[in-house]
Short mmCIF file of C-alpha atoms (C1' of nucleotides) in Angstrom, two decimals:
data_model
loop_
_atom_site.label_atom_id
_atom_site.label_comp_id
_atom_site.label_asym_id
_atom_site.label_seq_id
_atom_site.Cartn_x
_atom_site.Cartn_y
_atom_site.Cartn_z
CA UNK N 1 81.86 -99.97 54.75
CA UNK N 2 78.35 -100.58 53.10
CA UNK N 3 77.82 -102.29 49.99
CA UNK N 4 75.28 -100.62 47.61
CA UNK N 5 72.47 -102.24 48.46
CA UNK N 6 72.98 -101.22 52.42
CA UNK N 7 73.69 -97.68 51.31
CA UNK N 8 70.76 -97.60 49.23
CA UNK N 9 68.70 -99.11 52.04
CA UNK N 10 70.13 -96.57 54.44
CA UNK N 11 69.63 -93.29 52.37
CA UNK N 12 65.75 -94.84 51.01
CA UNK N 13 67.23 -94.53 47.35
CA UNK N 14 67.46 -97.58 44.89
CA UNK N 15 70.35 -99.33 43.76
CA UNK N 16 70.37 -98.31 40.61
CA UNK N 17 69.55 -95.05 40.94
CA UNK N 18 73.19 -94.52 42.91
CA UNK N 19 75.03 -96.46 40.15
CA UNK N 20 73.19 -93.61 37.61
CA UNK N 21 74.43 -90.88 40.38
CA UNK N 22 77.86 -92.23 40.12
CA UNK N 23 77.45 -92.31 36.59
CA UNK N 24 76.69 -88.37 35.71
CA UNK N 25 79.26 -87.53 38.14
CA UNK N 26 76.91 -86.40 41.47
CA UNK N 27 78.87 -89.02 43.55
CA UNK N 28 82.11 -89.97 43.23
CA UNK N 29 83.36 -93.67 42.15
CA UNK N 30 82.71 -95.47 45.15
CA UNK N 31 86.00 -97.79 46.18
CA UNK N 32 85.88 -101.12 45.28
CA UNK N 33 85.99 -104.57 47.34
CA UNK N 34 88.13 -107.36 46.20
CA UNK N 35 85.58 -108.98 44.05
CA UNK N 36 84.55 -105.42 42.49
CA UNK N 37 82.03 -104.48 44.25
CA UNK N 38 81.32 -100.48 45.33
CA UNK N 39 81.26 -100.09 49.20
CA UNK N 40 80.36 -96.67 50.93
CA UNK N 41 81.78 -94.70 53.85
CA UNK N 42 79.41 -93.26 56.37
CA UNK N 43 80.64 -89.78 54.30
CA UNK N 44 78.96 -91.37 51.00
CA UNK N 45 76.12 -92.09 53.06
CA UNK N 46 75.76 -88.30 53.96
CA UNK N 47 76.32 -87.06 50.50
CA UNK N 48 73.66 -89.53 49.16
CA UNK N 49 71.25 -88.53 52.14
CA UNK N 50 71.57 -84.83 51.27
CA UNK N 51 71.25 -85.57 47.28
CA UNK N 52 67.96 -87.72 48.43
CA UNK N 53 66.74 -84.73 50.32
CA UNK N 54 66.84 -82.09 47.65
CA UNK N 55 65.47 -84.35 45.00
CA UNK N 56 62.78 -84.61 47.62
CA UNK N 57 62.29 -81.08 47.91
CA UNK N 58 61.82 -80.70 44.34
CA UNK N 59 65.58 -79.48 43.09
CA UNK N 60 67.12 -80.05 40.16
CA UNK N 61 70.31 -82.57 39.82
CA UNK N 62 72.17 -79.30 38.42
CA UNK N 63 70.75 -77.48 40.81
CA UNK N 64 72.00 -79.86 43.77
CA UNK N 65 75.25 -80.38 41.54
CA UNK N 66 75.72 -76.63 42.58
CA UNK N 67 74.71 -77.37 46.40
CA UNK N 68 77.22 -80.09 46.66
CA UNK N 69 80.05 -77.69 45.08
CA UNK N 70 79.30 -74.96 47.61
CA UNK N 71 79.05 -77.03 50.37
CA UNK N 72 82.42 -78.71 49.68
CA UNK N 73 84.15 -75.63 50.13
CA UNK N 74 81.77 -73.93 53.03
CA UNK N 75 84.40 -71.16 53.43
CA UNK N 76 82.38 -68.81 51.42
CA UNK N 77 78.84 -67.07 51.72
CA UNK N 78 75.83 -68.60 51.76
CA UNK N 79 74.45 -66.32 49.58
CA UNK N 80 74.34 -68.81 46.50
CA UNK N 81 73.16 -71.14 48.35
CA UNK N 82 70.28 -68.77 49.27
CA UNK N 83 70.15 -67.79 46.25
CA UNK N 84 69.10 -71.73 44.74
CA UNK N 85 66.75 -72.01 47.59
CA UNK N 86 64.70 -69.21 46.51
CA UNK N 87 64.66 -70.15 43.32
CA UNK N 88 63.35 -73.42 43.82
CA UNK N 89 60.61 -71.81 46.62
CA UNK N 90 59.18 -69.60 43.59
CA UNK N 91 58.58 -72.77 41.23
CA UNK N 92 56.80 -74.51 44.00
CA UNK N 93 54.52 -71.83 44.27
CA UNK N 94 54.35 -71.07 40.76
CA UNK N 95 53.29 -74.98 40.53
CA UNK N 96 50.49 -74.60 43.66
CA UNK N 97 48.84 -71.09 41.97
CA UNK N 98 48.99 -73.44 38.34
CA UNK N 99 47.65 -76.89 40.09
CA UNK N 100 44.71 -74.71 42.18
CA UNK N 101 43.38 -73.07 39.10
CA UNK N 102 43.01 -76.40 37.57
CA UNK N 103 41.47 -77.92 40.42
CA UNK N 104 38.73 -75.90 40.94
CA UNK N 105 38.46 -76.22 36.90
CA UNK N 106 38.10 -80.07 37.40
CA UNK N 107 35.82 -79.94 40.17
CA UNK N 108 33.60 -77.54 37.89
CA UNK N 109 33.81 -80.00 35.65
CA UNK N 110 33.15 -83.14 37.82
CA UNK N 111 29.70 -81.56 39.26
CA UNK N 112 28.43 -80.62 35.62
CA UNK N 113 28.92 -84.08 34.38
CA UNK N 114 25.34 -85.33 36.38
CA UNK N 115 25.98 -88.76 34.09
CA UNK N 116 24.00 -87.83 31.35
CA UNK N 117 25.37 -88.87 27.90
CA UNK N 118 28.68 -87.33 26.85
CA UNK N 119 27.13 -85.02 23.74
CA UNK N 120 25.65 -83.35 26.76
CA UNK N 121 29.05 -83.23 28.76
CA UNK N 122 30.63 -80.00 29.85
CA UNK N 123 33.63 -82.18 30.39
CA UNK N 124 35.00 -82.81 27.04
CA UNK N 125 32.88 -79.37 26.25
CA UNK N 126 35.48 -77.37 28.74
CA UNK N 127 38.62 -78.81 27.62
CA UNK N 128 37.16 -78.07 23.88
CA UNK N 129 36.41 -74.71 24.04
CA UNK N 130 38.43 -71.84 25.89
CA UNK N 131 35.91 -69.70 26.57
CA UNK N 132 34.47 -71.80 29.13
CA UNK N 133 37.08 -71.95 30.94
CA UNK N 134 37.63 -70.11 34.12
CA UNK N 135 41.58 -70.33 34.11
CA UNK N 136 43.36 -68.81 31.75
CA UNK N 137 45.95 -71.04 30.14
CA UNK N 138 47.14 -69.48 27.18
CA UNK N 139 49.41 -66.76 27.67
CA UNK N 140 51.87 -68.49 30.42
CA UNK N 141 52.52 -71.17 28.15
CA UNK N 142 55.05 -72.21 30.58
CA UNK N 143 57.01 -75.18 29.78
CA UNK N 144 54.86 -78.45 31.49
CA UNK N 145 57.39 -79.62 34.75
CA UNK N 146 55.27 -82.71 34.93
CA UNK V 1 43.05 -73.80 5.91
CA UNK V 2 46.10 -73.43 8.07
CA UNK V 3 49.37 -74.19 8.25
CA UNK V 4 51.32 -75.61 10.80
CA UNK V 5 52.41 -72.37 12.23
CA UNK V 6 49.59 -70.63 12.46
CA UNK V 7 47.78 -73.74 13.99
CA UNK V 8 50.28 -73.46 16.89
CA UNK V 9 50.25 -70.11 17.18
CA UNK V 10 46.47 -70.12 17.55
CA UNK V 11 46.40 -72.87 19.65
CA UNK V 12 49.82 -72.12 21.74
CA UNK V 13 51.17 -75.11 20.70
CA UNK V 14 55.12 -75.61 19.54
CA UNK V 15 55.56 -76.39 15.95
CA UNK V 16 57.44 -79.17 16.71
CA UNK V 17 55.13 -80.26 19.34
CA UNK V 18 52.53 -80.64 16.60
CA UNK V 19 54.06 -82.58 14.78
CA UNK V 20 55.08 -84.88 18.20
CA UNK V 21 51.62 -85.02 18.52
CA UNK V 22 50.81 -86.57 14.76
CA UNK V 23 53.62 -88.75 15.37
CA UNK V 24 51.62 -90.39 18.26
CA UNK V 25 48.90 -90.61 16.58
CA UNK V 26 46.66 -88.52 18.99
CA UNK V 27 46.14 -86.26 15.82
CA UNK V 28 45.51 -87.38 12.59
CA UNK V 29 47.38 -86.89 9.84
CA UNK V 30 46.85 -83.73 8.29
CA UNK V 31 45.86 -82.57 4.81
CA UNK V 32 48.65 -81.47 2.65
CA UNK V 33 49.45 -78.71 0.18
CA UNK V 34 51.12 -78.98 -3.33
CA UNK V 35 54.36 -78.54 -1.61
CA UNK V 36 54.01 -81.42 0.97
CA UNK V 37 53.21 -78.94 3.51
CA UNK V 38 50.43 -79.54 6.18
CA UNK V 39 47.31 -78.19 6.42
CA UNK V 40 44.59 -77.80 9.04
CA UNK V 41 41.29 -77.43 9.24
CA UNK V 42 39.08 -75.74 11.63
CA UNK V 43 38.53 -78.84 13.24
CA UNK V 44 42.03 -79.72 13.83
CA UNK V 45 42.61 -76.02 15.43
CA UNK V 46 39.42 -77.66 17.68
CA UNK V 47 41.24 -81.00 18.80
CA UNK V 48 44.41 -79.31 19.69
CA UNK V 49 42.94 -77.09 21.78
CA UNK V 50 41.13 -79.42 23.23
CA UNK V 51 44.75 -81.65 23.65
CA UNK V 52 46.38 -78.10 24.58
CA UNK V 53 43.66 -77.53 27.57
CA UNK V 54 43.93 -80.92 28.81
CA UNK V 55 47.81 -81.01 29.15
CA UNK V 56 47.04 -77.43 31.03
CA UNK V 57 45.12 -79.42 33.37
CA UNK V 58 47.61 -81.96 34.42
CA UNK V 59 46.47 -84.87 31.77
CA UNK V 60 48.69 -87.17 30.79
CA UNK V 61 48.22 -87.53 26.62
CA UNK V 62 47.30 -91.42 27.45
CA UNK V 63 44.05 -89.67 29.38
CA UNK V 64 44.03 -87.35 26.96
CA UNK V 65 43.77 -89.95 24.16
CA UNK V 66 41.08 -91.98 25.94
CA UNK V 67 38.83 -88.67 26.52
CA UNK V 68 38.95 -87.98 22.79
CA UNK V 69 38.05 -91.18 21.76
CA UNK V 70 35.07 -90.39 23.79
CA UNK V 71 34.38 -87.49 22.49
CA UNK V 72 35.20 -89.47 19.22
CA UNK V 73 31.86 -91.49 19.55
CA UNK V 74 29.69 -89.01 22.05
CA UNK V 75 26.98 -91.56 22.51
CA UNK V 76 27.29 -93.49 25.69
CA UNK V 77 27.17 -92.38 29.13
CA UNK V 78 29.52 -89.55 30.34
CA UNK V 79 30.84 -92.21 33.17
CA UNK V 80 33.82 -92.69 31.97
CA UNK V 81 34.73 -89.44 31.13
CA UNK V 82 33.77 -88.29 34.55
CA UNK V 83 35.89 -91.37 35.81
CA UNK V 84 39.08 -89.66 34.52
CA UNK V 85 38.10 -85.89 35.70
CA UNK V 86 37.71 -87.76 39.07
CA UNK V 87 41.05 -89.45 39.03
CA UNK V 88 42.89 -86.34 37.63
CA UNK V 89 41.10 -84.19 40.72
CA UNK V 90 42.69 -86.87 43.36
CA UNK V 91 45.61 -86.70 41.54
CA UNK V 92 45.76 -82.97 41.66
CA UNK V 93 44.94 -82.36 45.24
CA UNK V 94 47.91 -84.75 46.38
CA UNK V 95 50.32 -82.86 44.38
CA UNK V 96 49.19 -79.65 45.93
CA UNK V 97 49.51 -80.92 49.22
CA UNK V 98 52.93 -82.45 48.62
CA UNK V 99 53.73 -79.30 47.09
CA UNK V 100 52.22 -77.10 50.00
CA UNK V 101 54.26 -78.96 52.32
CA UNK V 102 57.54 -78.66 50.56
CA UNK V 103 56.62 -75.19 50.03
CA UNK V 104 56.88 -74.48 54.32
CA UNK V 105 60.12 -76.58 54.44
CA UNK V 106 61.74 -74.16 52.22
CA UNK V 107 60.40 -71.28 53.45
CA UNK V 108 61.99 -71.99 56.77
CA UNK V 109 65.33 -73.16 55.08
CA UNK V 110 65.54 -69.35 53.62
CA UNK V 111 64.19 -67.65 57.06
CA UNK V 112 67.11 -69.67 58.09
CA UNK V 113 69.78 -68.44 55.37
CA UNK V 114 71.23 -65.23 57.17
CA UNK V 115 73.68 -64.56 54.70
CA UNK V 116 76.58 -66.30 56.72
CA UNK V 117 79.47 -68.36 55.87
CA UNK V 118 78.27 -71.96 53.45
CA UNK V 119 79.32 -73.77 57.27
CA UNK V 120 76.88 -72.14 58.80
CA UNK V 121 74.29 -72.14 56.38
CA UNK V 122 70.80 -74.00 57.25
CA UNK V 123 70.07 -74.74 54.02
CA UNK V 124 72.88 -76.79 53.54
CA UNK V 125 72.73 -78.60 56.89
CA UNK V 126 68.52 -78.93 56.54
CA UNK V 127 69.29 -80.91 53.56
CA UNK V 128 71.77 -83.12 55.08
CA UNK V 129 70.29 -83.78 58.32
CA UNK V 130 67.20 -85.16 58.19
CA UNK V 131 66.75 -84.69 61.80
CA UNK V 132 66.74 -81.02 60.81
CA UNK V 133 63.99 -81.34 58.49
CA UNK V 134 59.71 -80.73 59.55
CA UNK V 135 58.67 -82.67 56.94
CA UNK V 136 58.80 -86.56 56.20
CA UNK V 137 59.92 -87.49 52.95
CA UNK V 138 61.51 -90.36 54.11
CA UNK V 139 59.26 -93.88 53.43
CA UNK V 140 56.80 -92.65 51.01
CA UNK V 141 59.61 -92.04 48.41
CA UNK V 142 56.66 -91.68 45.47
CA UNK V 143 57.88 -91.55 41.85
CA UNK V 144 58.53 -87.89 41.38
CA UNK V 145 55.81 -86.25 39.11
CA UNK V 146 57.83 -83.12 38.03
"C1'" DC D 1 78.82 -127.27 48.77
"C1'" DT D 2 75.03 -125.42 47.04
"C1'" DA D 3 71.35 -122.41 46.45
"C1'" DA D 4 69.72 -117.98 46.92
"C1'" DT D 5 70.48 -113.49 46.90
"C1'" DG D 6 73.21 -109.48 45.75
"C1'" DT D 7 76.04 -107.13 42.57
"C1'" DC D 8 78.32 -106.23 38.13
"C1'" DT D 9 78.06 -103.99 33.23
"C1'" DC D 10 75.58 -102.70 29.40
"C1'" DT D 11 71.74 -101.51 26.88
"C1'" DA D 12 67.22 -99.91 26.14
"C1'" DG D 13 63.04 -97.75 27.63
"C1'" DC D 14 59.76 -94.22 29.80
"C1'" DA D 15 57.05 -89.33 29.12
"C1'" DA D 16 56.63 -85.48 26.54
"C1'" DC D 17 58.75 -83.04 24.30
"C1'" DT D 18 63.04 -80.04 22.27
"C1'" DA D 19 66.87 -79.29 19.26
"C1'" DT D 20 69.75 -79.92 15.37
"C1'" DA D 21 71.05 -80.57 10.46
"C1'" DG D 22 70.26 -80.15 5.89
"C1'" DC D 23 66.99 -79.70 2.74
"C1'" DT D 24 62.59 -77.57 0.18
"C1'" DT D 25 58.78 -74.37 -0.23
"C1'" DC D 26 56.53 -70.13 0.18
"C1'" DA D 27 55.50 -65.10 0.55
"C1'" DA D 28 56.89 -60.48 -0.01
"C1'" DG D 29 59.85 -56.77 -1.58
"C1'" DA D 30 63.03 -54.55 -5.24
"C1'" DT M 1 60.83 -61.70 -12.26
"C1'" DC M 2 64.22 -62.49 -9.12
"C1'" DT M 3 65.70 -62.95 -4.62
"C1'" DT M 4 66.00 -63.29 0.03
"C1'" DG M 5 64.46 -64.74 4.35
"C1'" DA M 6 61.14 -67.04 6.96
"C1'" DA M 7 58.71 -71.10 7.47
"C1'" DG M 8 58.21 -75.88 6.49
"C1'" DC M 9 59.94 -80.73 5.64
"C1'" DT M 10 62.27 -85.33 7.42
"C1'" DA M 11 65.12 -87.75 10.33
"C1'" DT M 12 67.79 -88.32 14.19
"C1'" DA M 13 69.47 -87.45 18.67
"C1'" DG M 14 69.16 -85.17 23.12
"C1'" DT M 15 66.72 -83.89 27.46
"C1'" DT M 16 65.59 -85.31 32.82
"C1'" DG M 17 65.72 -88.63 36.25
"C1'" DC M 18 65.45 -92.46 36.57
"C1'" DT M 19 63.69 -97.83 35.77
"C1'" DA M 20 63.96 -102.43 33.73
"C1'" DG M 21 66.10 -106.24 31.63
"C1'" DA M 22 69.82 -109.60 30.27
"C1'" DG M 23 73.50 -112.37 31.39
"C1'" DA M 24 77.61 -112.98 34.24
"C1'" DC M 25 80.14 -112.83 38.68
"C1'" DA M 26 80.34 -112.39 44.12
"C1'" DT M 27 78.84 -113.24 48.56
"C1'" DT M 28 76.46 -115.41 52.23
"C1'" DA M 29 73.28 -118.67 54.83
"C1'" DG M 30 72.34 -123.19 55.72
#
DNA sequence: CTAATGTCTCTAGCAACTATAGCTTCAAGA
DNA sequence: TCTTGAAGCTATAGTTGCTAGAGACATTAG
């Protein structure tokens, strides 16, 4: 049995950050010791890995909520599973096409400021006016994931 | 003069949003009408495009309020506007390469998927066994961004 | 036995909005 | 002119995924 700090080392998650999984239900009440304290099973220590992973890979707690449903009852097809995984693969890419626009947009940006004074700036001049831009970041309006 | 709605909608900014962004004070108060209604000026329309194209570039509104207060007083040296293009480009190109990497671990998790039964499903084990996974997202554990 | 560290609960805070409720104002049609 | 519906107002609370702090109790090393 692991305490909480232990697990937490174990898994490379804080200690408080399990008490707030506990807490909105993505683990389950851990037992408690004699002096009411939470200690883990090795299975708690899986659950908490897998959690860590998909947080790491960019899901969702709802969307690992669903992951941890289906894989408690693997009887079934892995088609939802699938399913979440693709999901998640077409936001990351969204997010790369988004983030490279805007790089090369910042690195226009960073050459045409030669350190001159700022009234002669194309940086504050390109985040002023639209037409100077080379991205196009009106339409998508997508709601910001950072 | 315009009024909040129109603002937004020329700007493709959320009413509410707007409003946010008075709140914080990284747009002044606006004008109002007989009716206690805002109104904007040209100007205004200006800033919050300039806000909106910022945020589209990854800005955080504390950046966003320090670049304005440059362009606030545009004569000193474009340094320290250049300073904060130059972090936001560092900061960019890390989160497409974290991205770019996560991107090829869940590719091969959906290769993987065949459509099987949940037990034999890669997705679910690649997320619980780190052994399983390419990547390493196991000691940098870096504040999530998204 | 004591001191240091770990753990407990509870509450509040973070960014950057978004949503809701209940009200007032405005613009356009009949 | 009246009316209806959209748009605006304020204020408050909720969102996501944690993180930080306070003050009290538990455990462990020396």
């Amino acid at each position: 049995m692991l305490t909480i700090g232990k697990l937490g080392a174990q898994a490379g998650v804080k200690v408080p950050t399990i008490r707030y999984y506990e807490q909105i239900g993505i683990l389950p009440e851990a037992e408690r010791s004699a002096g009411n304290q939470r200690l883990y099973s090795r299975k708690a220590l899986e659950r908490l890995a897998f959690i860590r992973h998909a947080r790491d890979l960019g899901f969702t707690l709802e969307a690992i909520r669903d992951l941890l449903s289906l894989s408690d009852n693997p009887d079934q097809s892995c088609a939802a599973a699938d399913t979440i995984a693709k999901a998640q693969l077409a936001e990351v890419e969204s997010r790369i096409a988004r983030l490279t626009a805007l790089k090369a947009e910042l690195e226009r940006m960073v050459v045409q400021c030669a350190g001159g004074r700022i009234a002669d700036c194309r940086v504050i001049e390109v985040l002023g006016d639209h037409s100077l831009c080379a991205t196009d970041h009106r339409h998508p309006h997508s709601a910001h994931p950072d």
